Coordinates of C-alpha atoms in Angstrom, one line a residue:
X119 CA -3.5 16.5 -41.3
X120 CA -3.3 16.2 -37.6
X121 CA -7.0 17.1 -37.4
X122 CA -7.8 14.2 -39.7
X123 CA -5.8 11.9 -37.4
X124 CA -7.6 13.2 -34.4
X125 CA -11.0 12.5 -36.0
X126 CA -9.9 9.0 -37.0
X127 CA -9.0 8.4 -33.3
X128 CA -12.2 9.8 -32.1
X129 CA -14.2 7.5 -34.4
X130 CA -12.3 4.4 -33.2
X131 CA -12.9 5.5 -29.6
X132 CA -16.6 6.0 -30.1
X133 CA -16.9 2.6 -31.8
X134 CA -15.0 1.0 -28.9
X135 CA -17.2 2.7 -26.4
X136 CA -20.4 1.5 -28.0
X137 CA -19.2 -2.1 -28.0
X138 CA -18.0 -2.0 -24.4
X139 CA -21.3 -0.3 -23.2
X140 CA -23.6 -2.6 -25.1
X141 CA -21.7 -5.7 -24.0
X142 CA -21.9 -5.0 -20.3
X143 CA -24.4 -7.1 -18.4
X144 CA -25.5 -4.3 -16.1
X145 CA -28.5 -2.1 -15.4
X146 CA -28.3 0.9 -17.6
X147 CA -29.0 4.1 -15.6
X148 CA -30.2 7.3 -17.3
X149 CA -26.7 8.8 -17.3
X150 CA -25.3 5.8 -19.2
X151 CA -28.3 5.6 -21.5
X152 CA -27.6 9.3 -22.4
X153 CA -23.9 8.4 -23.0
X154 CA -24.9 5.7 -25.4
X155 CA -27.1 8.1 -27.3
X156 CA -24.3 10.8 -27.3
X157 CA -21.7 8.2 -28.5
X158 CA -24.1 6.9 -31.2
X159 CA -24.8 10.3 -32.6
X160 CA -21.1 10.8 -33.3
X161 CA -21.0 7.9 -35.8
X162 CA -21.7 10.1 -38.8
X163 CA -18.4 11.9 -38.0
X164 CA -16.7 8.8 -39.4
X165 CA -17.0 10.6 -42.7
X166 CA -14.1 12.6 -41.4
X167 CA -11.8 9.8 -42.4
X168 CA -12.1 11.0 -46.0
X169 CA -9.8 14.0 -46.5
X170 CA -11.6 17.0 -47.6
X171 CA -9.1 18.1 -50.2
X172 CA -7.6 15.8 -52.8
X173 CA -4.0 16.3 -53.4
X174 CA -1.7 14.7 -55.9
X175 CA 1.5 13.0 -54.9
X176 CA 4.2 10.8 -56.4
X177 CA 3.0 7.9 -54.2
X178 CA 0.0 7.3 -56.5
X179 CA 2.5 6.0 -59.1
X180 CA 3.2 3.1 -56.9
X181 CA -0.3 1.7 -57.3
X182 CA -0.2 -0.9 -60.0
X183 CA -3.3 -2.9 -61.2
X184 CA -2.5 -6.5 -62.1
X185 CA -4.7 -9.1 -63.7
X186 CA -5.0 -12.5 -61.9
X187 CA -5.7 -15.8 -63.5
X188 CA -9.2 -17.2 -63.5
X189 CA -8.1 -20.4 -61.7
X190 CA -7.1 -18.3 -58.6
X191 CA -10.5 -16.6 -58.7
X192 CA -12.4 -19.9 -58.6
X193 CA -10.6 -20.9 -55.4
X194 CA -11.1 -17.4 -54.0
X195 CA -14.9 -17.8 -54.2
X196 CA -14.7 -20.9 -52.0
X197 CA -12.4 -19.0 -49.7
X198 CA -15.0 -16.1 -49.6
X199 CA -17.9 -18.4 -48.7
X200 CA -15.9 -20.0 -45.9
X201 CA -14.4 -16.8 -44.6
X202 CA -17.7 -14.9 -44.5
X203 CA -20.2 -17.6 -43.5
X204 CA -18.4 -20.7 -42.4
X205 CA -16.6 -22.2 -39.4
X206 CA -13.6 -23.9 -41.0
X207 CA -11.3 -21.2 -39.5
X208 CA -13.6 -19.6 -37.0
X209 CA -14.3 -21.0 -33.6
X210 CA -17.6 -20.5 -31.8
X211 CA -17.2 -19.2 -28.2
X212 CA -19.3 -18.9 -25.1
X213 CA -19.8 -15.7 -23.1
X214 CA -16.5 -14.2 -22.1
X215 CA -16.0 -12.1 -19.0
X216 CA -13.0 -9.8 -19.1
X217 CA -11.5 -6.5 -17.9
X218 CA -10.8 -3.7 -20.4
X219 CA -9.0 -0.4 -20.1
X220 CA -11.5 2.4 -19.3
X221 CA -9.2 5.1 -20.6
X222 CA -8.9 6.6 -17.1
X223 CA -6.1 4.5 -15.7
X224 CA -8.3 1.8 -14.5
X225 CA -10.3 -1.2 -15.8
X226 CA -13.9 -2.0 -16.4
X227 CA -15.6 -5.4 -16.3
X228 CA -17.3 -6.2 -19.6
X229 CA -19.2 -9.2 -21.0
X230 CA -18.5 -10.3 -24.5
X231 CA -21.6 -12.2 -25.9
X232 CA -21.4 -15.7 -27.1
X233 CA -21.1 -16.3 -30.9
X234 CA -21.8 -19.4 -32.9
X235 CA -20.3 -20.1 -36.4
X236 CA -21.9 -22.8 -38.5
X237 CA -20.9 -24.7 -41.7
X238 CA -21.7 -23.2 -45.1
X239 CA -22.7 -25.1 -48.2
X240 CA -20.5 -23.8 -51.0
X241 CA -22.8 -25.0 -53.7
X242 CA -25.9 -23.3 -52.1
X243 CA -23.8 -20.1 -51.6
X244 CA -22.8 -20.1 -55.2
X245 CA -26.4 -20.5 -56.3
X246 CA -27.7 -17.7 -54.0
X247 CA -24.8 -15.2 -54.4
X248 CA -23.0 -16.2 -57.6
X249 CA -24.7 -13.9 -60.1
X250 CA -24.0 -10.8 -57.9
X251 CA -20.4 -11.5 -57.0
X252 CA -17.4 -9.9 -58.7
X253 CA -16.0 -11.9 -61.7
X254 CA -12.3 -11.2 -61.1
X255 CA -10.1 -10.3 -58.1
X256 CA -8.4 -6.9 -57.8
X257 CA -4.8 -6.6 -56.9
X258 CA -3.1 -3.4 -55.9
X259 CA 0.6 -2.7 -55.1
X260 CA 0.6 0.0 -52.4
X261 CA 4.2 0.9 -51.6
X262 CA 5.7 -2.2 -49.9
X263 CA 2.3 -3.9 -49.4
X264 CA 0.1 -5.8 -51.8
X265 CA -3.6 -5.6 -51.4
X266 CA -5.6 -8.5 -53.1
X267 CA -9.4 -8.1 -53.1
X268 CA -10.4 -11.8 -53.7
X269 CA -14.1 -11.2 -53.8
X270 CA -16.9 -8.7 -53.1
X271 CA -20.7 -8.7 -53.0
X272 CA -23.1 -6.0 -51.7
X273 CA -26.7 -4.9 -51.2
X274 CA -28.3 -1.7 -50.2
X275 CA -27.7 -2.4 -46.5
X276 CA -24.0 -3.3 -46.7
X277 CA -21.3 -5.4 -48.3
X278 CA -18.8 -8.2 -47.8
X279 CA -15.2 -8.1 -48.9
X280 CA -12.6 -10.9 -48.7
X281 CA -9.1 -9.7 -49.1
X282 CA -5.5 -10.4 -48.3
X283 CA -2.7 -8.0 -47.3
X284 CA 0.9 -9.1 -48.0
X285 CA 4.4 -7.8 -47.4
X286 CA 7.7 -9.5 -47.6
X287 CA 9.3 -9.2 -44.1
X288 CA 5.9 -8.9 -42.4
X289 CA 2.7 -7.0 -42.7
X290 CA 3.0 -3.7 -40.9
X291 CA 0.0 -1.7 -42.1
X292 CA -2.8 -3.6 -40.4
X293 CA -2.9 -5.1 -37.0
X294 CA -5.4 -7.8 -36.0
X295 CA -5.5 -11.1 -34.0
X296 CA -8.0 -13.1 -32.0
X297 CA -8.4 -10.2 -29.5
X298 CA -9.4 -7.7 -32.1
X299 CA -11.7 -10.3 -33.6
X300 CA -13.6 -10.3 -30.3
X301 CA -13.5 -6.5 -30.1
X302 CA -13.6 -3.7 -32.6
X303 CA -11.8 -5.5 -35.5
X304 CA -8.4 -5.1 -37.1
X305 CA -7.0 -1.5 -37.4
X306 CA -4.5 0.4 -39.5
X307 CA -1.2 1.1 -37.5
X308 CA 0.6 4.3 -37.0
X309 CA 3.5 2.9 -39.1
X310 CA 1.2 2.3 -42.1
X311 CA 1.8 4.5 -45.1
X312 CA -1.7 4.0 -46.5
X313 CA -5.3 3.8 -45.4
X314 CA -8.5 2.8 -46.9
X315 CA -12.2 2.9 -46.4
X316 CA -15.4 2.4 -48.5
X317 CA -18.2 4.5 -50.0
X318 CA -21.2 3.8 -52.2
X319 CA -21.9 7.4 -53.1
X320 CA -20.3 10.8 -52.4
X321 CA -22.4 11.2 -49.2
X322 CA -22.8 7.5 -48.0
X323 CA -19.7 5.9 -46.5
X324 CA -19.1 2.3 -45.2
X325 CA -18.4 1.5 -41.6
X326 CA -16.7 -1.9 -41.2
X327 CA -15.4 -4.6 -38.9
X328 CA -12.4 -6.4 -40.2
X329 CA -12.0 -10.0 -39.1
X330 CA -8.5 -11.6 -39.4
X331 CA -8.3 -15.3 -40.2
X332 CA -5.7 -16.3 -37.6
X333 CA -5.5 -19.8 -38.9
X334 CA -4.5 -19.0 -42.5
X335 CA -2.6 -15.8 -41.8
X336 CA 1.2 -15.6 -41.5
X337 CA 3.4 -12.7 -40.5
X338 CA 3.9 -12.0 -44.2
X339 CA 0.2 -12.4 -45.4
X340 CA -3.0 -11.6 -43.6
X341 CA -6.4 -13.1 -44.7
X342 CA -9.2 -10.7 -43.8
X343 CA -13.0 -10.5 -44.0
X344 CA -14.5 -7.0 -44.0
X345 CA -18.1 -6.8 -42.9
X346 CA -19.3 -3.3 -44.2
X347 CA -22.5 -1.5 -43.5
X348 CA -23.7 1.7 -45.3
X349 CA -24.4 4.7 -43.1
X350 CA -27.3 5.7 -45.3
X351 CA -29.6 4.4 -48.0
X352 CA -28.0 4.0 -51.4
X353 CA -29.9 5.0 -54.5
X354 CA -30.4 2.8 -57.6
X355 CA -27.2 2.9 -59.7
X356 CA -24.9 3.6 -56.8
X357 CA -21.8 1.4 -56.9
X358 CA -19.3 0.7 -54.1
X359 CA -15.8 2.0 -54.2
X360 CA -12.6 1.5 -52.2
X361 CA -11.3 4.9 -51.1
X362 CA -7.5 4.6 -50.8
X363 CA -5.2 7.2 -49.3
X364 CA -1.5 6.8 -49.8
X365 CA 1.1 8.7 -47.8
X366 CA 4.8 9.4 -48.3
X367 CA 5.4 8.6 -44.6
X368 CA 4.0 6.6 -41.8
X369 CA 0.5 7.8 -40.6
X370 CA 2.0 8.7 -37.2
X371 CA 4.2 11.3 -38.9
X372 CA 1.5 13.1 -41.0
X373 CA 1.2 16.8 -40.7
X374 CA -1.1 19.5 -42.2
X375 CA 1.6 20.1 -44.9
X376 CA 1.9 16.4 -45.9
X377 CA 1.0 15.7 -49.5
X378 CA -0.9 12.5 -50.1
X379 CA -2.8 10.8 -52.9
X380 CA -6.5 9.7 -52.9
X381 CA -7.8 7.1 -55.3
X382 CA -11.3 5.7 -55.7
X383 CA -11.2 2.1 -56.9
X384 CA -14.5 0.6 -58.3
X385 CA -15.1 -2.7 -56.5
X386 CA -17.8 -4.0 -58.8
X387 CA -19.9 -3.3 -61.8
X388 CA -22.7 -5.8 -60.6
X389 CA -26.0 -4.7 -59.3
X390 CA -26.7 -5.1 -55.6
X391 CA -28.3 -8.3 -54.2
X392 CA -32.1 -7.8 -54.2
X393 CA -33.7 -7.0 -50.9
X394 CA -37.0 -8.4 -49.7
X395 CA -39.2 -5.7 -48.0
X396 CA -41.8 -6.4 -45.3
X397 CA -43.8 -3.2 -44.9
X398 CA -46.4 -3.4 -42.1
X399 CA -47.0 0.4 -42.1
X400 CA -46.8 1.9 -38.7
X401 CA -46.6 -1.6 -37.2
X402 CA -43.1 -2.1 -38.6
X403 CA -40.8 -2.2 -41.6
X404 CA -37.6 -4.1 -42.5
X405 CA -35.6 -5.3 -45.5
X406 CA -33.3 -8.3 -45.8
X407 CA -31.2 -10.4 -48.1
X408 CA -29.1 -13.5 -47.7
X409 CA -26.3 -11.4 -46.2
X410 CA -28.0 -8.6 -44.2
X411 CA -31.0 -7.1 -42.6
X412 CA -32.2 -3.6 -41.7
X413 CA -35.1 -2.6 -39.5
X414 CA -36.7 0.8 -38.9
X415 CA -36.8 1.2 -35.2
X416 CA -39.2 4.2 -35.5
X417 CA -42.1 2.0 -36.6
X418 CA -43.9 -0.6 -34.4
X419 CA -41.8 -0.5 -31.3
X420 CA -43.3 2.4 -29.4
X421 CA -40.1 4.3 -29.3
X422 CA -39.6 8.0 -29.6
X423 CA -37.5 9.4 -32.4
X424 CA -34.6 9.8 -30.1
X425 CA -35.0 6.2 -28.7
X426 CA -35.2 4.8 -32.2
X427 CA -31.8 6.2 -33.0
X428 CA -30.3 4.2 -30.1
X429 CA -29.3 0.7 -31.2
X430 CA -29.4 -0.5 -27.6
X431 CA -33.2 -0.5 -27.9
X432 CA -33.1 -3.6 -30.2
X433 CA -33.3 -6.2 -27.6
X434 CA -33.7 -9.4 -29.6
X435 CA -33.5 -10.3 -33.3
X436 CA -34.1 -13.8 -34.6
X437 CA -35.1 -15.6 -37.8
X438 CA -37.6 -18.5 -37.6
X439 CA -37.3 -20.9 -40.6
X440 CA -40.1 -23.0 -42.0
X441 CA -38.6 -26.3 -40.7
X442 CA -38.9 -24.8 -37.1
X443 CA -35.2 -24.0 -36.6
X444 CA -34.0 -20.6 -35.4
X445 CA -31.1 -18.3 -36.1
X446 CA -30.8 -16.0 -33.1
X447 CA -28.9 -13.0 -34.4
X448 CA -28.9 -11.0 -31.2
X449 CA -30.3 -11.4 -27.7
X450 CA -29.2 -8.9 -25.1
X451 CA -30.7 -10.9 -22.1
X452 CA -29.0 -14.1 -23.0
X453 CA -25.8 -12.3 -24.2
X454 CA -25.8 -13.8 -27.7
X455 CA -24.5 -12.0 -30.8
X456 CA -24.3 -14.0 -34.0
X457 CA -23.5 -11.3 -36.5
X458 CA -20.6 -10.0 -38.7
X459 CA -21.2 -6.4 -37.8
X460 CA -24.0 -4.1 -36.6
X461 CA -24.7 -0.4 -37.1
X462 CA -27.2 2.2 -36.1
X463 CA -27.8 4.6 -39.0
X464 CA -30.5 7.2 -38.2
X465 CA -33.5 5.2 -37.1
X466 CA -32.4 2.0 -38.8
X467 CA -30.6 -0.9 -37.1
X468 CA -28.5 -2.8 -39.6
X469 CA -26.8 -6.1 -39.3
X470 CA -24.6 -8.3 -41.5
X471 CA -25.1 -12.1 -40.7
X472 CA -22.3 -14.4 -39.7
X473 CA -23.9 -17.2 -41.8
X474 CA -25.6 -17.5 -45.1
X475 CA -29.4 -17.1 -44.8
X476 CA -31.7 -18.9 -47.1
X477 CA -34.4 -16.3 -47.5
X478 CA -36.7 -18.6 -49.3
X479 CA -36.9 -20.7 -46.2
X480 CA -37.8 -17.9 -43.7
X481 CA -41.2 -18.2 -42.0
X482 CA -40.9 -15.0 -39.9
X483 CA -38.5 -12.5 -38.5
X484 CA -38.9 -11.4 -34.9
X485 CA -37.6 -8.1 -33.7
X486 CA -38.2 -7.5 -30.0
X487 CA -41.8 -8.5 -29.7
X488 CA -42.8 -7.6 -33.3
X489 CA -43.3 -10.4 -35.7
X490 CA -42.7 -10.0 -39.5
X491 CA -44.4 -12.6 -41.6
X492 CA -42.8 -13.4 -44.9
X493 CA -44.6 -14.1 -48.1
X494 CA -44.1 -17.3 -50.1
X495 CA -41.7 -16.1 -52.8
X496 CA -38.5 -17.5 -54.2
X497 CA -36.1 -14.7 -55.1
X498 CA -32.7 -16.5 -55.0
X499 CA -33.3 -19.4 -57.3

């Protein structure tokens, strides 16, 4: 069990290192470039969060599935749209310069890119996403906490999950605030007696950034948005699951001898959102939906196989709409990052948008200096 804990800590550290390295406005020497590649290649180890051997424990009996009324679900859909794509409780910010702990007793100057949040049209969101969203929320009692999954939608790039975590006397399992929202996202504490992650098949897990709504949240109830990207390419018929580990003690006290329970909770019986593919052969390939995009960096960018696996080599990503407006998702030179979460998976760069994208209005998608022209097709109508 201590080995599992060490691996979890290593994963969190590698994620933090990537974000800190990529956010620095500095000239990247060969040594740092190699460190980026080394750190990036460790990402598949995130699978180590899933214990290798399933054990039964009395704690599993504490998980109770409860039905919620339809009226609560209707309001949750609006909450989902606003939490994932809106700006009612999220504030845009300019470039932030700050000092962070370098893990060696000192501090390092980093630059946090600017991010812009925009309003979302709930009616348009319902029209585009409604058929693929879950019909009812899921509620789980986990020891002293209550997990309520308000809504969930996914595609073959990733997923979005809107949830709350509640506990009388204060939430102790998850820690998150405005600082974690700017950094690596909310995290499970050492005092938590459970932990969860995501998977869409036995060999494809989900990496995530959890954003905490600091406006709606109270000490007893946290409102959270999980931006999840799949570390692999799901097959037709694969369905996402929440993988829940429940412990009889705080995580900080786990040992190799500790019994714990593992439960896989189906998150939806819906098909994934359709992806639109643009295949230009060796000149480039990408896939996108209203919530995400993935691009194969091994095609069209004159990169070696090793370079294509380094997400740092995506310098700029933007969407040009038919009306002439632009959605700049990422721009390293200008220090702009308008995304929910990004991930390098093999040679693919994946991103979840921080706003709803009307795919029917896209004219072209620009990745670095490669232009991907879209066809006139209306998928989400």
